[in-house]
Coordinates of C-alpha atoms and ligand atoms in Angstrom, one line a residue:
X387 CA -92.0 85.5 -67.7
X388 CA -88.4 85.3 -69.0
X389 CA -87.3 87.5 -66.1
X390 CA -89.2 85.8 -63.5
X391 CA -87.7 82.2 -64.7
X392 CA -84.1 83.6 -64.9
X393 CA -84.4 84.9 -60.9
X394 CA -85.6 81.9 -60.2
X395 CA -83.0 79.8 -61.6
X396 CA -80.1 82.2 -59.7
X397 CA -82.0 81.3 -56.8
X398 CA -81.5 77.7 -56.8
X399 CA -77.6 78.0 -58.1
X400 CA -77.2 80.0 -54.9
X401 CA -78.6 77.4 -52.5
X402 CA -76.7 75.0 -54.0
X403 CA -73.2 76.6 -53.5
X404 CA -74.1 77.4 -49.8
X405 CA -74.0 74.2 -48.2
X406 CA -70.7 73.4 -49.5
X407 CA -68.8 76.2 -48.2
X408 CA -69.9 76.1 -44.8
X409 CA -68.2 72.4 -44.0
X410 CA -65.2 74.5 -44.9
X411 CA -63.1 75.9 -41.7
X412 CA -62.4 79.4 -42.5
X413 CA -59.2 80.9 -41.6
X414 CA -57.8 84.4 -42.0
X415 CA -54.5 84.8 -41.7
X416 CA -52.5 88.1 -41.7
X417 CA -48.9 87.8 -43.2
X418 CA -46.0 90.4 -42.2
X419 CA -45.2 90.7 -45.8
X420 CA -42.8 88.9 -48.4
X421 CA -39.2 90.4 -47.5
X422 CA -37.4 86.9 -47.4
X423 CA -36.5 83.3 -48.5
X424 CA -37.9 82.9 -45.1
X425 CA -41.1 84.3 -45.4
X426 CA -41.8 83.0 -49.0
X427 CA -41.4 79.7 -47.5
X428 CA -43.6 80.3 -44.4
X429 CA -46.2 81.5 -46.9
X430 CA -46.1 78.7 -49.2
X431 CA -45.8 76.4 -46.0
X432 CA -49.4 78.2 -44.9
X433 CA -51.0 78.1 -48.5
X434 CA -50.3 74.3 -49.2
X435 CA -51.7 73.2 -45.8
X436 CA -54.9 75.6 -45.7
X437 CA -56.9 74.0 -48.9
X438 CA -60.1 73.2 -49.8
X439 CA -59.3 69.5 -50.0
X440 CA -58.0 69.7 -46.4
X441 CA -60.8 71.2 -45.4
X442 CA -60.1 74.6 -44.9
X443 CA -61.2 78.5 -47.0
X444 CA -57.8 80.6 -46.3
X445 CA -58.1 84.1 -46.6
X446 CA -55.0 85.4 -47.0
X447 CA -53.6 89.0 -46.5
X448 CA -49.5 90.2 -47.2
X449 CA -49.3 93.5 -44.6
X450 CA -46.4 94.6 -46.8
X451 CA -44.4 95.0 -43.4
X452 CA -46.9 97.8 -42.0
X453 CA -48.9 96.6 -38.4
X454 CA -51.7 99.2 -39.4
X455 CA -52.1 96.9 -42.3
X456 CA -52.3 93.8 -40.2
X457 CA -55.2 95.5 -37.8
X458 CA -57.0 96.1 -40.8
X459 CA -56.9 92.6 -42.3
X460 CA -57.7 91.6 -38.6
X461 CA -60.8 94.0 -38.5
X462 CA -61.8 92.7 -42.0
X463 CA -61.5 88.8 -41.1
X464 CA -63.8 90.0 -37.7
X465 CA -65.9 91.2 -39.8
X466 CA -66.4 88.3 -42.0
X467 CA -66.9 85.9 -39.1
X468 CA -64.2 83.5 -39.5
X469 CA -63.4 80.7 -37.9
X470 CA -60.0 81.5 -36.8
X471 CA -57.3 84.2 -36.8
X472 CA -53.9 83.1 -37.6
X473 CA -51.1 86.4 -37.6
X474 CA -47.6 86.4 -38.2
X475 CA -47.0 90.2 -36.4
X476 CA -44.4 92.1 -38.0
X477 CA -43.5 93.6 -34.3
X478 CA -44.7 93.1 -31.1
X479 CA -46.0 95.9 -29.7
X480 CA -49.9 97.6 -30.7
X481 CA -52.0 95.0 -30.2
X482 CA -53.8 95.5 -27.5
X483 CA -57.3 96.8 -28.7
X484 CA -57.5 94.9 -32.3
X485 CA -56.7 91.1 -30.2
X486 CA -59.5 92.3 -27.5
X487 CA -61.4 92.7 -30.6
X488 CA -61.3 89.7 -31.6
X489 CA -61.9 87.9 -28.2
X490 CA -65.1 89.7 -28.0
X491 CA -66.2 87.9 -31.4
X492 CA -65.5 84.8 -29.8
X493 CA -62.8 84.2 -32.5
X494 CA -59.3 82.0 -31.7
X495 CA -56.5 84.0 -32.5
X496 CA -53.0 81.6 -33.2
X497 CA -50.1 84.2 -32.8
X498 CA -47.2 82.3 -35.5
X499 CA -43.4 82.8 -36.4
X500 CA -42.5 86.8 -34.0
X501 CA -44.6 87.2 -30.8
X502 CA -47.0 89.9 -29.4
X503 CA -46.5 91.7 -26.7
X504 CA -49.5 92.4 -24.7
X505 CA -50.9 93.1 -21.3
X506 CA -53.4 90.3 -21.3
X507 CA -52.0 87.2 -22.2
X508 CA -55.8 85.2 -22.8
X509 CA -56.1 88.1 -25.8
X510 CA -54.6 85.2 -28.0
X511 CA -54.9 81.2 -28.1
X512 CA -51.5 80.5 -28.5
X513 CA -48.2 81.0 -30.2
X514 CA -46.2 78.6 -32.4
X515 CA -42.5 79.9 -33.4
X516 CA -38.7 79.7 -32.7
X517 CA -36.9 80.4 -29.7
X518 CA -35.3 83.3 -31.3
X519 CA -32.3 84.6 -28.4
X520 CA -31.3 81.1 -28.1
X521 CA -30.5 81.0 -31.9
X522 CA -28.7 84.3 -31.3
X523 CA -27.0 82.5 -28.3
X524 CA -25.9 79.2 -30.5
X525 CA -24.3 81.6 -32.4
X526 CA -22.6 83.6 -30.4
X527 CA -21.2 80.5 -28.5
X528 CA -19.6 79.2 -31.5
X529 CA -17.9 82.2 -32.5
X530 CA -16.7 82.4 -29.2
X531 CA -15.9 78.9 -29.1
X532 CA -14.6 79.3 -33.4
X533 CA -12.0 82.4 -31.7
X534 CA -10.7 80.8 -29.3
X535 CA -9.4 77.7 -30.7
X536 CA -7.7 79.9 -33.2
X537 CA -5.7 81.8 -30.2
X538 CA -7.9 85.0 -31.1
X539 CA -8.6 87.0 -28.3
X540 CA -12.2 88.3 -27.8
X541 CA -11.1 92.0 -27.8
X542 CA -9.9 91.4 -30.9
X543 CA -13.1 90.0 -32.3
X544 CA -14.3 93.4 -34.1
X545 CA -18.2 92.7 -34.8
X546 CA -20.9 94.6 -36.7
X547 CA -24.6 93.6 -36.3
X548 CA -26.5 94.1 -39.0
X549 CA -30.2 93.5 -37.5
X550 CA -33.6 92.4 -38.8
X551 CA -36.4 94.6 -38.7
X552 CA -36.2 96.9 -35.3
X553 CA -39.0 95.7 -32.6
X554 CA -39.6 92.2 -34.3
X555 CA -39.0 88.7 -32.1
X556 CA -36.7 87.7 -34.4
X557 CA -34.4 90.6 -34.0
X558 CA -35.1 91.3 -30.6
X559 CA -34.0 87.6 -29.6
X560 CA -30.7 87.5 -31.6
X561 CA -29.6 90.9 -31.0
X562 CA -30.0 89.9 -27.0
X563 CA -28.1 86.6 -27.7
X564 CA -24.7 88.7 -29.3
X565 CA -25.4 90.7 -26.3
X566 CA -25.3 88.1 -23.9
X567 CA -21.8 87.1 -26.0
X568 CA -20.6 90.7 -26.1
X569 CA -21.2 90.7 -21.7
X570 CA -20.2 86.9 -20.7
X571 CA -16.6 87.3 -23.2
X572 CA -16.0 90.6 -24.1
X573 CA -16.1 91.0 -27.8
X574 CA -15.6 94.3 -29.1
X575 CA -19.1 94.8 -30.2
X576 CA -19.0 97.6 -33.2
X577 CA -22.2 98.5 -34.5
X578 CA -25.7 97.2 -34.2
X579 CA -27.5 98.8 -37.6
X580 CA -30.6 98.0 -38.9
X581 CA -31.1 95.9 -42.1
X582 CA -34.9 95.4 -42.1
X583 CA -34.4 91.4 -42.9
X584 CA -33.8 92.4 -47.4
X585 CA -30.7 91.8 -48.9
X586 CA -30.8 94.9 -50.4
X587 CA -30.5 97.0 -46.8
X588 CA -28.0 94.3 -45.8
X589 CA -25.9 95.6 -48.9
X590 CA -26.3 99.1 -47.8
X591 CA -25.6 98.8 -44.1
X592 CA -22.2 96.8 -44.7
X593 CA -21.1 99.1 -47.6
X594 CA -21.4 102.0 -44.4
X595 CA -20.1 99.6 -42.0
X596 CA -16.9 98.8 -44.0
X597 CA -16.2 102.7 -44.5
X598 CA -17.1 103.6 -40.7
X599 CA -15.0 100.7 -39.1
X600 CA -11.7 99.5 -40.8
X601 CA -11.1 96.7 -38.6
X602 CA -14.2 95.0 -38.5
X603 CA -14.0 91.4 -38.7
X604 CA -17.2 89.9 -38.0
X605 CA -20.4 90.7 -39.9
X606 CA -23.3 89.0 -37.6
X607 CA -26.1 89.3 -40.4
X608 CA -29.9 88.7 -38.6
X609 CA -31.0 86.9 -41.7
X610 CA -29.6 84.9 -44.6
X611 CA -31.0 87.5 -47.5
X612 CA -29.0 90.2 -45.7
X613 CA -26.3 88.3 -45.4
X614 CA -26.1 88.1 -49.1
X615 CA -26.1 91.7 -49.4
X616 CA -23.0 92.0 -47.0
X617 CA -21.4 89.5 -49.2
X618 CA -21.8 91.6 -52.6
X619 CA -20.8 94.6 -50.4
X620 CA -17.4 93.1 -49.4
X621 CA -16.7 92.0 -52.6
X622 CA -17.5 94.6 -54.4
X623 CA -14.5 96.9 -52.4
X624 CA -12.9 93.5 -53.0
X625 CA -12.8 92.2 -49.3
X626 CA -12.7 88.5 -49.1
X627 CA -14.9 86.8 -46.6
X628 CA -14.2 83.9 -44.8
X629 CA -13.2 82.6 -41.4
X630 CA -9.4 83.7 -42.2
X631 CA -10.3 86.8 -39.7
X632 CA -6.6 87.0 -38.8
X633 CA -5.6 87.6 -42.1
X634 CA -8.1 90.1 -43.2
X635 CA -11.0 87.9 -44.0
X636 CA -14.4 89.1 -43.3
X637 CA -16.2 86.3 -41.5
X638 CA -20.1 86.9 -42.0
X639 CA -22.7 84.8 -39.4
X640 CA -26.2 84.5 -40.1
X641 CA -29.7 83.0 -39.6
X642 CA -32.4 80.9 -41.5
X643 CA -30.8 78.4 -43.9
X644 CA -34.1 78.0 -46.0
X645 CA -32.5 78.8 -50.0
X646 CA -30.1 76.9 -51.1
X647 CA -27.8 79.5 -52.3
X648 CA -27.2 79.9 -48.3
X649 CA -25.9 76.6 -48.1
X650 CA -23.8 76.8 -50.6
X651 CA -22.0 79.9 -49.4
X652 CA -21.6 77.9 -46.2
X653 CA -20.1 75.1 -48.1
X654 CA -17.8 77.7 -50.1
X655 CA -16.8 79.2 -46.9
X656 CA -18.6 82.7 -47.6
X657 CA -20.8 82.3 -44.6
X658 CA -19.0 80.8 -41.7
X659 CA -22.2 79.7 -39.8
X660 CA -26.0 79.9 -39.9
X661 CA -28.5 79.5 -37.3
X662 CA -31.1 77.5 -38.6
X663 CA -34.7 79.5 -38.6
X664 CA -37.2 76.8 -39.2
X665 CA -40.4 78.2 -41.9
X666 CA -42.3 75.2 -42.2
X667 CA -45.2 76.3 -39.7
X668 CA -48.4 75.4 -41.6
X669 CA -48.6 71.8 -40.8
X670 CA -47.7 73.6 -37.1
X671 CA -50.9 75.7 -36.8
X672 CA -53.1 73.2 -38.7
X673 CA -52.5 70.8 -36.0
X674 CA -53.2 73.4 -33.6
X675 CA -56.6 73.8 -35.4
X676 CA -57.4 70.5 -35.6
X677 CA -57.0 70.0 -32.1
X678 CA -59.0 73.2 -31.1
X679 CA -62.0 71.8 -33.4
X680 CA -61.6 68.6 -31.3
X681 CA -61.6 70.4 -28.2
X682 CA -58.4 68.9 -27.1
X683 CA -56.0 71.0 -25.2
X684 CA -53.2 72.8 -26.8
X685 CA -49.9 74.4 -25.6
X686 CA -50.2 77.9 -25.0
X687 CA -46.4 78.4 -26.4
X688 CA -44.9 75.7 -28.9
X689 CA -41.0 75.8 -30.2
X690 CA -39.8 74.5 -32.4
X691 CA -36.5 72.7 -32.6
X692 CA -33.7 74.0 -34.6
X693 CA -29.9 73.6 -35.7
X694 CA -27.3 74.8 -36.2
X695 CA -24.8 74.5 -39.8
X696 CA -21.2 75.4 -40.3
X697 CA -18.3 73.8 -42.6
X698 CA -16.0 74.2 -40.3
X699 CA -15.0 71.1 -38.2
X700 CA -13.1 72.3 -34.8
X701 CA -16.5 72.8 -33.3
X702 CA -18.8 69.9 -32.5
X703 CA -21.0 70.8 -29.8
X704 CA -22.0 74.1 -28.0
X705 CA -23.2 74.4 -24.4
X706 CA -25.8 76.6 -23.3
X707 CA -27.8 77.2 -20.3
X708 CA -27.2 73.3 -19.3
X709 CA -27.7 72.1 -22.7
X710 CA -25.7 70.8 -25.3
X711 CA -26.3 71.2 -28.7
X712 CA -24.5 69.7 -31.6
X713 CA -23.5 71.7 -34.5
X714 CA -23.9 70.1 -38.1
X715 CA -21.4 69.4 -40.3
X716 CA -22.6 70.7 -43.8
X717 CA -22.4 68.2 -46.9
X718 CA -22.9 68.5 -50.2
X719 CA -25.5 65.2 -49.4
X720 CA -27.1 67.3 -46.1
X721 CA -28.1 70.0 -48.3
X722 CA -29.6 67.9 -51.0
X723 CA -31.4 66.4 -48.0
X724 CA -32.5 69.2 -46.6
X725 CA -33.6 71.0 -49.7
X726 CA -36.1 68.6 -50.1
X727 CA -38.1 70.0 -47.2
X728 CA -38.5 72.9 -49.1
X729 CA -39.6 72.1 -52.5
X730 CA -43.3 73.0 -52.8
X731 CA -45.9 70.6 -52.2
X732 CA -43.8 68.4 -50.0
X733 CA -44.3 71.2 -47.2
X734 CA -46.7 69.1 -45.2
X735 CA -44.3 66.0 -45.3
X736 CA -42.4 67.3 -41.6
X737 CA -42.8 65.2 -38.4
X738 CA -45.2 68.1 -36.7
X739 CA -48.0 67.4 -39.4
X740 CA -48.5 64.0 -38.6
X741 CA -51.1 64.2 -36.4
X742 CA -53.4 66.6 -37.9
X743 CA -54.3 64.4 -40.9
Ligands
LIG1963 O1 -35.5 84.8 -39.9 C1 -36.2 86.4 -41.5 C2 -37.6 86.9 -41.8 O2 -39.4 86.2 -38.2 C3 -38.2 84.2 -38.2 O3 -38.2 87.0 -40.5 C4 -38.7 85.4 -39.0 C5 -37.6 86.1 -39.7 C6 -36.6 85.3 -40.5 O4 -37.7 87.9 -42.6 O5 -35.6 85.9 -42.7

């Protein structure tokens, strides 16, 4: 009897939990891993948009910076039937088979932050992310443009690139944009050395890099957190950096401006310029969803718009391809300003997420 009640009553707890759930949109999303300011704001971004109270169940993977991971998690969210597919790809080659995969369930896939490269372009829905070589090309035009108002000839520009993790977008598109630089001007271009996107192999590439090439004088770091590493690296064989290149300083370039220790080099003059890397997308690829559930069209590709931050006041405005773009004068006020984007559950407040609520 007592048995027969007690099954009974598990019964009816479990058809009342069901209903619930399925109003929820259920999306799977496969994170690259955690090896940056960058990436623990894109993941926080993702997390504080994907909630129960907006609607959504997030299932959420870290790949720990291995793509067999990520065709795992992919396989798994197949498996479960979710509603959508949302990766972050740690590179952007491989995934042929796993995205045909998931067309055959019938199942959107949103491609965010690096690319894919595949064959078969209707394998995913779309893509939202930074234009990643004309970051690298902002860059490189304002050192260019930084030299030569100081009389500093471009042979004498002595760079080192220390670059993100080999085969993803984000390296790819700023190691073509120096090289762009390197062709149109003629830089001496030094090294180009992996630094995997950590601070830690940013430290250990520009310890080498200062011991393999006495007069470099550039340091074009692919990320902020290796950027830092440079930094402890030059001090610590006491090298001051700065833009004073002519002088012996160690001027160090870099991308993402996301923590506000970053910043705050810039506006100590450790960093002489950073290419802003915007992580905010989860407001991005909600909107996306929302208008996919709505059956509204979508672009297949969606940049975002970015800036670019220096100190330094001899260079305004930077013209590329036809375009001008201004460079941003950092302030202590800007940088209050801007590190409110950034502190957690004010993620959704950014013009893109307007629509989808
Ligand atoms: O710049 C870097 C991160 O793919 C845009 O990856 C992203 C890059 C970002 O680790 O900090």
């Amino acid at each position: 009897m007592i048995l027969s009640f007690s099954s009974c009553k598990k019964e009816v707890k479990e058809e009342k939990t069901e209903p619930e759930t399925d109003n929820l949109i259920v999306v799977g999303f496969s994170q690259l891993g955690a090896e940056s300011d960058w990436r623990a704001a894109n993941t926080e971004s993702m997390k504080s948009v994907f909630t129960e109270k907006n609607g959504y169940r997030l299932i959420f993977d870290d790949a720990q910076q291995k793509q067999a991971n990520q065709i795992t998690s992919v396989r798994n969210f197949i498996q479960q039937e979710v509603d959508y597919i949302v990766i972050a790809p740690v590179t952007e080659k491989g995934w042929d088979t796993v995205l045909k995969e998931a067309k055959d369930a019938n199942i959107p896939v949103i491609i965010v932050d690096r690319r894919v490269d595949v064959s078969d372009e209707s394998l995913f829905t779309c893509w939202v992310g930074s234009d990643f070589e004309l970051e690298g090309k902002k860059m490189a035009e304002w050192l260019y443009r930084f030299t030569a108002e100081h009389d500093i000839a471009p042979e004498d520009v002595h760079i080192a690139n220390i670059q993100g993790t080999i085969g993803a977008t984000a390296q790819i598109g700023r190691t073509n944009g120096l090289r762009w630089a390197v062709e149109e001007y003629g830089f001496d271009l030094l090294a180009e050395v992996p630094g995997e996107f950590t601070k830690a192999r940013g430290y250990e590439a520009m310890e080498s890099l200062l011991a393999d090439y006495p007069d470099i004088n550039v340091v074009y770091c692919e990320n902020d957190n290796e950027a830092f590493g440079a930094i402890e690296a030059c001090e610590a064989v006491g090298r001051i950096v700065g833009t004073d290149i002519q002088n012996g300083e160690i001027m160090i370039l870099s991308f993402d401006g996301v923590k506000e220790e970053a910043l705050t080099d810039v506006l100590e003059g450790k960093i002489a310029c950073i290419g802003e890397c915007n992580p905010l997308h989860g407001p991005r690829v909600e909107s996306l969803i929302a208008r996919l559930e709505a059956d509204q069209s979508i672009s297949k590709y969606t940049y975002v718009d970015e800036e670019i931050f220096s100190a330094d006041e001899s260079i305004e405005s930077l013209l590329i391809d036809n375009t001008v773009y201004n460079v941003i004068r950092l302030t202590p006020e800007y940088v209050e300003e801007r590190m409110e984007l950034f502190n957690v559950g004010s993620y959704t407040n950014t013009n893109q997420s307007q629509d989808a609520y």
